[in-house]
Short mmCIF file of C-alpha atoms in Angstrom, two decimals:
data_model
loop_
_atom_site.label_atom_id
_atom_site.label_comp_id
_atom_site.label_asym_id
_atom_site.label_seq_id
_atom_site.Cartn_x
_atom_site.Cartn_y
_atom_site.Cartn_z
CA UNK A 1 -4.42 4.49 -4.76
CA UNK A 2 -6.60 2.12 -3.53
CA UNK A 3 -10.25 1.10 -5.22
CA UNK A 4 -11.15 4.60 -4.97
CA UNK A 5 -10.19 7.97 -5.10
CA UNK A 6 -9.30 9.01 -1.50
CA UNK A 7 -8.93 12.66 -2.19
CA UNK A 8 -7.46 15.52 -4.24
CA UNK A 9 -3.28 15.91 -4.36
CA UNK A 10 -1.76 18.40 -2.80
CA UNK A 11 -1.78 21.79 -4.54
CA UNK A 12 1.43 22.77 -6.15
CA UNK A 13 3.16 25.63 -4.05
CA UNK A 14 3.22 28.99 -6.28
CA UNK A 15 3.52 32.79 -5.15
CA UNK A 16 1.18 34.24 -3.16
CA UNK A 17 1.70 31.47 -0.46
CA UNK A 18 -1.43 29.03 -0.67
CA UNK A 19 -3.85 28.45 2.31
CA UNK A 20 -2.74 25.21 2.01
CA UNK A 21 -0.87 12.83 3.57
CA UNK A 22 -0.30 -2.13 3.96
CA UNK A 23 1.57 -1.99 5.77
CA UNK A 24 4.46 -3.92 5.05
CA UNK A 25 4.65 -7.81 6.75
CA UNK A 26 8.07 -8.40 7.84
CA UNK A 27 10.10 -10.35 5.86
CA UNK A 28 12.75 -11.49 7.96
CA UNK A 29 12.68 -15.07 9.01
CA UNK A 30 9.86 -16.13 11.48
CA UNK A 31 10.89 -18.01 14.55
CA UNK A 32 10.08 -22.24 14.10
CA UNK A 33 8.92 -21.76 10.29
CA UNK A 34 10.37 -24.57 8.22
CA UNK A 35 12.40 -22.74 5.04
CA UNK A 36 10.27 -22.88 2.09
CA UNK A 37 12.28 -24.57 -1.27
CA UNK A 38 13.24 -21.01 -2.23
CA UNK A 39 14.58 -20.31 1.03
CA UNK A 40 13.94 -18.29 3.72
CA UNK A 41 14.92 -14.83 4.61
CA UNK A 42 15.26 -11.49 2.47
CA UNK A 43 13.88 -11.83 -0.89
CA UNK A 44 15.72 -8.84 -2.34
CA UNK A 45 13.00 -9.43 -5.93
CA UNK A 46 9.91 -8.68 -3.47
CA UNK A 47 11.87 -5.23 -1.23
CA UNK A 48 12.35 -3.90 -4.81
CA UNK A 49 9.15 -4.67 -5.76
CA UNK A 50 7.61 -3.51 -2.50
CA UNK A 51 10.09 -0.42 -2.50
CA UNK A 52 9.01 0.53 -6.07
CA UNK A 53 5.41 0.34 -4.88
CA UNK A 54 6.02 2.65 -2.35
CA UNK A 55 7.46 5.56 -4.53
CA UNK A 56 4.70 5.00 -6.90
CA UNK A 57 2.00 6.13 -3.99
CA UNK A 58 4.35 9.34 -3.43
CA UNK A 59 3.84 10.11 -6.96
CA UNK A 60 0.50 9.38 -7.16
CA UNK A 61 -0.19 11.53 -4.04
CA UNK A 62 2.02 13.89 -5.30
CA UNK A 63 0.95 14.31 -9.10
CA UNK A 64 -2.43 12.22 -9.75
CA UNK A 65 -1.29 10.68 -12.58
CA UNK A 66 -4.41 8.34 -14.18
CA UNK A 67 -2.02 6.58 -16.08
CA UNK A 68 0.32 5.58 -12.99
CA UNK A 69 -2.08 2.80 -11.75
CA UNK A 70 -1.71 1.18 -15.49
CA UNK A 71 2.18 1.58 -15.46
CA UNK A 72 2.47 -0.02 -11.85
CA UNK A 73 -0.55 -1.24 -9.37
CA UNK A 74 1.52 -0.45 -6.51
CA UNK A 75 -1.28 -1.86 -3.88
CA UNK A 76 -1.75 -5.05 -5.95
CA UNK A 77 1.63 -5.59 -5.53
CA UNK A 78 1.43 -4.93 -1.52
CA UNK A 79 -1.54 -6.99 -1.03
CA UNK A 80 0.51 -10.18 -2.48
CA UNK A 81 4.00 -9.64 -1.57
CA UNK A 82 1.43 -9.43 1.94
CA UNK A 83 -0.40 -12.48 1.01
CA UNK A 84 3.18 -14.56 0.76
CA UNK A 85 4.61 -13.56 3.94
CA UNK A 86 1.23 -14.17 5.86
CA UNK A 87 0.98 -18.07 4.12
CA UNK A 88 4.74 -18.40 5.39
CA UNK A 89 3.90 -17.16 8.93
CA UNK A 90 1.23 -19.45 8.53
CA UNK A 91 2.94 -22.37 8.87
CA UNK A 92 2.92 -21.74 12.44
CA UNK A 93 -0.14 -21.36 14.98
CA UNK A 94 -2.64 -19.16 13.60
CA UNK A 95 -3.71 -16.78 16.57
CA UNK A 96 0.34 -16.59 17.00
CA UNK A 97 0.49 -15.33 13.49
CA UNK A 98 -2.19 -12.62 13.91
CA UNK A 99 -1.39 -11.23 17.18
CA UNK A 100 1.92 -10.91 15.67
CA UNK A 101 0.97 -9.06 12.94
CA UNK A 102 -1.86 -6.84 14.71
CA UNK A 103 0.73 -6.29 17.04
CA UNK A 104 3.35 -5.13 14.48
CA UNK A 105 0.61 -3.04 13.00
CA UNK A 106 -0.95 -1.18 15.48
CA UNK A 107 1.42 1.09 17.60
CA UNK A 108 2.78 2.82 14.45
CA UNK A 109 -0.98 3.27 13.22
CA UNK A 110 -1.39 4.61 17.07
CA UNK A 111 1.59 7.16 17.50
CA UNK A 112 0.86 8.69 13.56
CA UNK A 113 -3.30 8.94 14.64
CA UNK A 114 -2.42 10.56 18.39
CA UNK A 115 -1.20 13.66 15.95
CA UNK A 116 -3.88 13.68 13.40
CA UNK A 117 -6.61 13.26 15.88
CA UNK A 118 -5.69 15.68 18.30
CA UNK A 119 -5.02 18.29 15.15
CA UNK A 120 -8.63 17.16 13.94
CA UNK A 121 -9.70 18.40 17.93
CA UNK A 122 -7.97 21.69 17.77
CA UNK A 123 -9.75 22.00 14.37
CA UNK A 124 -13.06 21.66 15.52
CA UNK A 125 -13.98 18.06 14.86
CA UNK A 126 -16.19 16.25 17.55
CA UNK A 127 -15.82 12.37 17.26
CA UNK A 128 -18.74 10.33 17.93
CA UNK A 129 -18.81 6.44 19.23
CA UNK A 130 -16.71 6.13 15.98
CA UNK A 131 -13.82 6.92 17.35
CA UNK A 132 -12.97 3.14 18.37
CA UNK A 133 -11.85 2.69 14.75
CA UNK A 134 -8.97 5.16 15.84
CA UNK A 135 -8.32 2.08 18.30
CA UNK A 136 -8.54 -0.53 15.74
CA UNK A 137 -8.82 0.26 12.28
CA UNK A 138 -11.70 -2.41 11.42
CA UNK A 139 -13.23 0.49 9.98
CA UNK A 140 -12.54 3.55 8.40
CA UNK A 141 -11.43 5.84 11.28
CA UNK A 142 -13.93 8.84 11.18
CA UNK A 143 -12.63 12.66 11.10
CA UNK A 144 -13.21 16.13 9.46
CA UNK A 145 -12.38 17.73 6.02
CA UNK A 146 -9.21 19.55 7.73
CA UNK A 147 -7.58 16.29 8.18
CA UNK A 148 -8.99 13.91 5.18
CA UNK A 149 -5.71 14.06 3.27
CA UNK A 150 -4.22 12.49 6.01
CA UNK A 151 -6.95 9.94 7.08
CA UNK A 152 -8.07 9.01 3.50
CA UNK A 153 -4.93 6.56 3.36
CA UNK A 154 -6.51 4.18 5.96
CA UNK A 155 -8.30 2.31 3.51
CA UNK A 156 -5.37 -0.15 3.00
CA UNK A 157 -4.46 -0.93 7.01
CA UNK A 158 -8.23 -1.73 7.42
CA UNK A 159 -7.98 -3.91 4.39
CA UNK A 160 -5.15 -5.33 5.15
CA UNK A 161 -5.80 -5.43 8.93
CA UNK A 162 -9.00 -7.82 7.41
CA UNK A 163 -7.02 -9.96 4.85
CA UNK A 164 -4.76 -10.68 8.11
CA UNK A 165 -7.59 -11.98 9.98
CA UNK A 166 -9.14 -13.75 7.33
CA UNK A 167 -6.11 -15.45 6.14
CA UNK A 168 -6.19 -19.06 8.07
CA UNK A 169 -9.63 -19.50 6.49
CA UNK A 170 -8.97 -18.13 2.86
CA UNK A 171 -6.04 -19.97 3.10
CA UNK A 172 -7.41 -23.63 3.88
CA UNK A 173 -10.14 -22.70 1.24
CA UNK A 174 -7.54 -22.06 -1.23
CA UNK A 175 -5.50 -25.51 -0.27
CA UNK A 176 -8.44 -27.70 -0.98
CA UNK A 177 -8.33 -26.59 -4.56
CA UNK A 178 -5.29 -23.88 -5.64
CA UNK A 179 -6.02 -23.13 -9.03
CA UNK A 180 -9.40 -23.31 -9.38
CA UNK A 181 -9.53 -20.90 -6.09
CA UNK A 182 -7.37 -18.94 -7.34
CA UNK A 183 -9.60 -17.81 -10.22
CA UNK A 184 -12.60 -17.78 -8.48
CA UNK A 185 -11.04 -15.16 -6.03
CA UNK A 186 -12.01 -12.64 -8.64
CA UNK A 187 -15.87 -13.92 -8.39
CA UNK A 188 -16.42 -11.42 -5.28
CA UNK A 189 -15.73 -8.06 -7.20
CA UNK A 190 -17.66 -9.45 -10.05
CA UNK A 191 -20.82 -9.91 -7.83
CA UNK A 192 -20.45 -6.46 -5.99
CA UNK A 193 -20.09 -5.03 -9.65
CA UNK A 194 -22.65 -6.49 -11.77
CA UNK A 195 -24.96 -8.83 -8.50
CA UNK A 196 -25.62 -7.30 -5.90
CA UNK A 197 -24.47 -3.01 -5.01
CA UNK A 198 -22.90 -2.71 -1.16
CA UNK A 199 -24.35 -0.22 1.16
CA UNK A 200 -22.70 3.32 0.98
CA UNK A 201 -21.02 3.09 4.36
CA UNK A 202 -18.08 1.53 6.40
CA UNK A 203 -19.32 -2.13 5.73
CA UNK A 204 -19.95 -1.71 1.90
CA UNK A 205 -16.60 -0.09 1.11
CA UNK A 206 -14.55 -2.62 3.25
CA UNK A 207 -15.93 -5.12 1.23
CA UNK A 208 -15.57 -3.37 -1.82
CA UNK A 209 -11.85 -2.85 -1.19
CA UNK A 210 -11.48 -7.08 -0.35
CA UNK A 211 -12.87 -8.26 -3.34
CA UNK A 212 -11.08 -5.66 -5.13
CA UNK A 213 -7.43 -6.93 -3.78
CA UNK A 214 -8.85 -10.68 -2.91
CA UNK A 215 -6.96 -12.44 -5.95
CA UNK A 216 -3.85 -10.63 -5.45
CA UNK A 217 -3.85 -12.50 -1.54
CA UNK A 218 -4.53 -14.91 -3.03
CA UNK A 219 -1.83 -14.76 -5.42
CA UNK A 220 0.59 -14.65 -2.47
CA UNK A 221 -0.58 -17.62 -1.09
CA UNK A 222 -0.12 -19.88 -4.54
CA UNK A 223 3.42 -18.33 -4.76
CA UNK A 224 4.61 -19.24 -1.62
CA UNK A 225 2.90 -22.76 -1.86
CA UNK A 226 4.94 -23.40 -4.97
CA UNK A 227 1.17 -23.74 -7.11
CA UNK A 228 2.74 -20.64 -9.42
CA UNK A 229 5.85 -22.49 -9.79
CA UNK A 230 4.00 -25.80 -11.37
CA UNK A 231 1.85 -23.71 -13.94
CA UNK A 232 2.82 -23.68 -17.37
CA UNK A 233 3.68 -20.83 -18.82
CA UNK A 234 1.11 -20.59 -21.82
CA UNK A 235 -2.22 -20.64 -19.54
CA UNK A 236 -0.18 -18.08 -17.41
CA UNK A 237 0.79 -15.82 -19.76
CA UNK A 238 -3.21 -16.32 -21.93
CA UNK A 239 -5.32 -15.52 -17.79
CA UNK A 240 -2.53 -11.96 -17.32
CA UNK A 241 -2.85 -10.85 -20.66
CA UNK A 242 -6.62 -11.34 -20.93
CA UNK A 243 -7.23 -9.56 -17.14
CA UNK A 244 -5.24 -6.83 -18.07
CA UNK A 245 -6.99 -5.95 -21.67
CA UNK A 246 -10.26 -6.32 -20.13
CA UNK A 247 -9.59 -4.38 -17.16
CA UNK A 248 -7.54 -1.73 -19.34
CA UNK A 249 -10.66 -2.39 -21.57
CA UNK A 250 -13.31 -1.54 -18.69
CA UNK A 251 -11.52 1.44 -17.30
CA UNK A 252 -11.23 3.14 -20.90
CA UNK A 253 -14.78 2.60 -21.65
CA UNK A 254 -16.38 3.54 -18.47
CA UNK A 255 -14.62 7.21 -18.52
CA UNK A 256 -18.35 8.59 -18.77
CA UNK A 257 -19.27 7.15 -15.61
CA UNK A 258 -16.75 8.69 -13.22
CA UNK A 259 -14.40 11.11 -15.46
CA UNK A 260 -11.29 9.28 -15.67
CA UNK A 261 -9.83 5.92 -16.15
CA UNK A 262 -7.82 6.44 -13.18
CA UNK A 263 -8.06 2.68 -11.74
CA UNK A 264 -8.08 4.38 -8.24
CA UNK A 265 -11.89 5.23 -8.98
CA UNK A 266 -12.72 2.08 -11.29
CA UNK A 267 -12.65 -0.81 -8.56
CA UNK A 268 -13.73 -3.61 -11.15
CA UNK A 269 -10.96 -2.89 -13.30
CA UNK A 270 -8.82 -2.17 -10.77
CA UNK A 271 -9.28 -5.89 -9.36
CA UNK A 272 -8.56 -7.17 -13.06
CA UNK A 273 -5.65 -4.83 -14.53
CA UNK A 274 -4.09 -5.60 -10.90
CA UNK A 275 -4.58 -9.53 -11.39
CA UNK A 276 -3.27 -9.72 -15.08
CA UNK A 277 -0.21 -7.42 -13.80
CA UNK A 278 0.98 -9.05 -10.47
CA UNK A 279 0.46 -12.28 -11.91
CA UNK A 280 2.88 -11.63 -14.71
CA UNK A 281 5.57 -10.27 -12.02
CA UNK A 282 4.93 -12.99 -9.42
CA UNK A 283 5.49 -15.52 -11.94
CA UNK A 284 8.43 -13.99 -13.66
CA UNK A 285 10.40 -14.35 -10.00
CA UNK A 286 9.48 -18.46 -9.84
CA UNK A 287 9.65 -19.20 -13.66
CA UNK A 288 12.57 -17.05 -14.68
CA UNK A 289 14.50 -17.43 -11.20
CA UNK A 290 14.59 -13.62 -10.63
CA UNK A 291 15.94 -12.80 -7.79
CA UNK A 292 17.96 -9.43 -7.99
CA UNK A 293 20.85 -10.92 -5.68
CA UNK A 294 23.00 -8.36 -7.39
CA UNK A 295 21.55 -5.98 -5.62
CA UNK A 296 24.12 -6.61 -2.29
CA UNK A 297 26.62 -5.06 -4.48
CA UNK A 298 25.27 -2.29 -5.04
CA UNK A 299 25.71 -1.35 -0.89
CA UNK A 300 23.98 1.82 -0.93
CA UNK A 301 21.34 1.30 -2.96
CA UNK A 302 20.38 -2.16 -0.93
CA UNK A 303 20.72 -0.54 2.35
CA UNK A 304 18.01 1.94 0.68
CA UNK A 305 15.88 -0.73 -0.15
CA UNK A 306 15.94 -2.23 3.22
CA UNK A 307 14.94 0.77 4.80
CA UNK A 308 12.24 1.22 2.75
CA UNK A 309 11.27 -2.35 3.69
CA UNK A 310 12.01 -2.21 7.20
CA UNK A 311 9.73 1.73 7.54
CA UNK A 312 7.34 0.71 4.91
CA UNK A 313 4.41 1.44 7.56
CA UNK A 314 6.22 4.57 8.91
CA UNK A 315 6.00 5.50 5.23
CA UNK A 316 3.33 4.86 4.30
CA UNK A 317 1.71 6.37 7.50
CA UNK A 318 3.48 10.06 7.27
CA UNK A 319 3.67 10.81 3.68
CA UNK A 320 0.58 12.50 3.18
CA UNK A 321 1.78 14.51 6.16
CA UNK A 322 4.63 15.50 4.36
CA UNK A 323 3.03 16.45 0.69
CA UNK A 324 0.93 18.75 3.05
CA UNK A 325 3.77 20.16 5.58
CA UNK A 326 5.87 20.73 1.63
CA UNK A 327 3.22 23.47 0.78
CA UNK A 328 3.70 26.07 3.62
CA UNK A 329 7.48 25.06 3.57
CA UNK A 330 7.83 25.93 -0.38
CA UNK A 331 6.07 28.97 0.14
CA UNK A 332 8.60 30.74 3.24
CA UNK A 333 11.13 29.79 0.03
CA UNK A 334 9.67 32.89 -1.77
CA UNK A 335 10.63 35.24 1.03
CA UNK A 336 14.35 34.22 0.11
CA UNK A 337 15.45 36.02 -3.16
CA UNK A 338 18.15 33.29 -4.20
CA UNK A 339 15.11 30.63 -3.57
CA UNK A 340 12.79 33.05 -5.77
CA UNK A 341 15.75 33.54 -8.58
CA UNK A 342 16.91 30.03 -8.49
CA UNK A 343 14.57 27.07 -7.38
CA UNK A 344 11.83 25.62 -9.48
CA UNK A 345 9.13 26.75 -6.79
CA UNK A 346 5.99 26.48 -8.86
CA UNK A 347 7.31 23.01 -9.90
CA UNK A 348 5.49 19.67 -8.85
CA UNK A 349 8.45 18.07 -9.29
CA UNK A 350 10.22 20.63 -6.79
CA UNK A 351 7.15 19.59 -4.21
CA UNK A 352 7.93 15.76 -5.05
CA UNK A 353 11.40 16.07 -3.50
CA UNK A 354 10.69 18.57 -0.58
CA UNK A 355 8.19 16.05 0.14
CA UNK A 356 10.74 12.81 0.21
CA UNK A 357 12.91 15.30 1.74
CA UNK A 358 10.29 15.35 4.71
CA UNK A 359 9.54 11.91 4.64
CA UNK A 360 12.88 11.22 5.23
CA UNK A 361 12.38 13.28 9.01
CA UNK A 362 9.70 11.81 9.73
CA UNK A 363 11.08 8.00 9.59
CA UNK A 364 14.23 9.09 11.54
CA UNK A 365 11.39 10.53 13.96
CA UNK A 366 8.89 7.84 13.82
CA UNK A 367 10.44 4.83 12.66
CA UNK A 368 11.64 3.37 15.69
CA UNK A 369 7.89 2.53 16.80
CA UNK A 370 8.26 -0.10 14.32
CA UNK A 371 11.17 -1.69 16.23
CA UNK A 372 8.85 -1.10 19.38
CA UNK A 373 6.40 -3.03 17.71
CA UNK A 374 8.31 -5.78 16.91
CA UNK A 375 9.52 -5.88 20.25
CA UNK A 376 13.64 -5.11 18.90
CA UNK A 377 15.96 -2.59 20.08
CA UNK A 378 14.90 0.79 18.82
CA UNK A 379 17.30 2.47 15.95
CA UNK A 380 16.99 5.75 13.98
CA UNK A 381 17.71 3.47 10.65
CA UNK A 382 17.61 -0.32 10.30
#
């Protein structure tokens, strides 16, 4: 999912039973931001965009697809819808902004790791000084092999827990010269690919994982500064087409090196197919005026959307959780003849909905620590 492979899928549930897991920035209006020209509110083009991403990463967990990072970079596309809301929030005073957002962040991140830690105790894991990145994810937050299809997901709050506190600086840099920025964001995964190799450890794959995602911040911020809006479509449409065939290019030909061209292990094409792809969909919303406002008449299908939206780190958080907790619950299904006779058990797909099924509990459990966090009145659903 991310710019590495964070661990093996779930195993499919079959008979005998088997012995066997960014956050979202709000995008409701911010209190004293001035309405960009697009106006402010609900943008129904980035929830769909953001809710799309978010199934993707089930089915990725779910199946391990190589191709599915090709068909849709689901965390390019939540690092910039991420990068636009942060460059709106912006507009007001900084260390408001970020204590906001850390603040939005962090109790969900606490409640979901009070359960996978204390599971990681009972399973025999001994934390060292580490542990503080349980606290505050600047880090990867250590733990055992039990519980690393759980933890492995971290990756992105830590990234995006960095891009947050980075932003008033990356985002003056990129206002003294947009374009030109813009473009050289991708310098940073060029020198950690070809310049200079970061250490194997917390600090080297943090960075890794920034300049991986750095132009699609980036990206946010020239979308919701209107610099997308005044390119012409030509050099546009030439910079996405050439990223993605050289990152498509890259990941095909450098299959010896780490077995697949799954972009989840290929960080340097990654950075590019993810550049070429969000740019083209980022674009398409300011040149083309897509907006998917039709979507409020479909009710149920917009209210789904929303919630996705409004639980995206409750989500995000739990769903590992549930692809695990679907294995032992498939398997009980074999003790029930009808289940046996009737139900695709051995099927992934079968495991795919269980799972959603699960996911569905847990943000009707857990959700409402989101509205805690955003200091609102606690609901089941949004």
């Amino acid at each position: 999912m991310g710019a590495h492979r964070r661990g093996a899928r779930p195993p499919v549930a079959e008979r005998p039973p088997m012995t066997e897991l960014p956050a979202a920035a709000d995008t409701s209006p911010q209190p004293g931001a001035p309405q960009a020209r697009r106006g402010a509110g609900r943008d129904r083009y980035f929830d769909v965009l953001r809710a799309v991403a978010l199934v993707r990463v089930v089915a990725y967990h779910t199946f391990e697809w190589a191709w599915a990072g090709m068909v849709l970079p689901s965390m390019g596309i939540m690092f910039a819808l991420a990068g636009t809301l942060m460059a709106r929030s912006l507009e007001r005073p900084a260390l408001t902004v970020i204590r906001s957002r850390v603040r939005r962040l962090l109790p969900p991140f606490w409640f979901w790791g009070l359960f996978v830690v204390v599971a990681m105790l009972v399973h025999g894991w001994m934390p060292g000084w580490q542990i503080v990145y349980w606290i505050v994810p600047l880090g990867d937050p250590p733990g055992n092999a039990w519980g690393e299809q759980a933890w492995e997901i971290l990756w992105y709050l830590r990234t995006y827990l960095w891009f947050v506190l980075l932003s008033p600086l990356l985002l003056r840099l990129f206002r003294l010269a947009p374009v030109a920025v813009l473009v050289l964001s991708l310098a940073p995964v060029v020198i950690v690919q070809f310049l200079w190799t970061p250490p194997e450890n917390r600090f080297g794959t943090g960075l890794t994982d920034l300049a991986t995602y750095l132009f699609c911040w980036m990206l946010g911020f020239a979308h919701r500064d209107g610099v997308l809006e005044r390119l012409k479509p030509l050099p546009v449409v030439a910079f996405s087409l050439a990223a993605l065939a050289y990152g498509g290019w890259y990941a095909l030909t450098h299959q010896a090196e780490t077995g697949t061209y799954d972009l989840d292990d290929i960080p340097y094409a990654q950075a590019f197919w993810s550049a070429g792809f969000v740019t083209l969909l980022m674009y398409a919303k300011v040149r083309l005026g897509v907006d998917l406002a039709r979507l409020a008449r479909f009710r149920r299908l917009d209210r789904l959307v929303r919630i996705f939206n409004a639980r995206a780190v409750t989500l995000y958080l739990w769903h590992e959780i549930a692809l695990v907790l679907a294995v032992p619950l498939i398997d009980t299904f074999w003790n029930v003849p009808a289940f046996e006779a009737y139900l695709p058990l051995e099927s992934q797909w079968f495991m795919f909905g269980v799972g959603w099924v699960l996911i569905a509990v847990f943000v009707l459990l857990c959700g409402w620590v989101e509205d805690v966090a955003a200091r609102t009145r606690p609901r089941l659903l949004p």
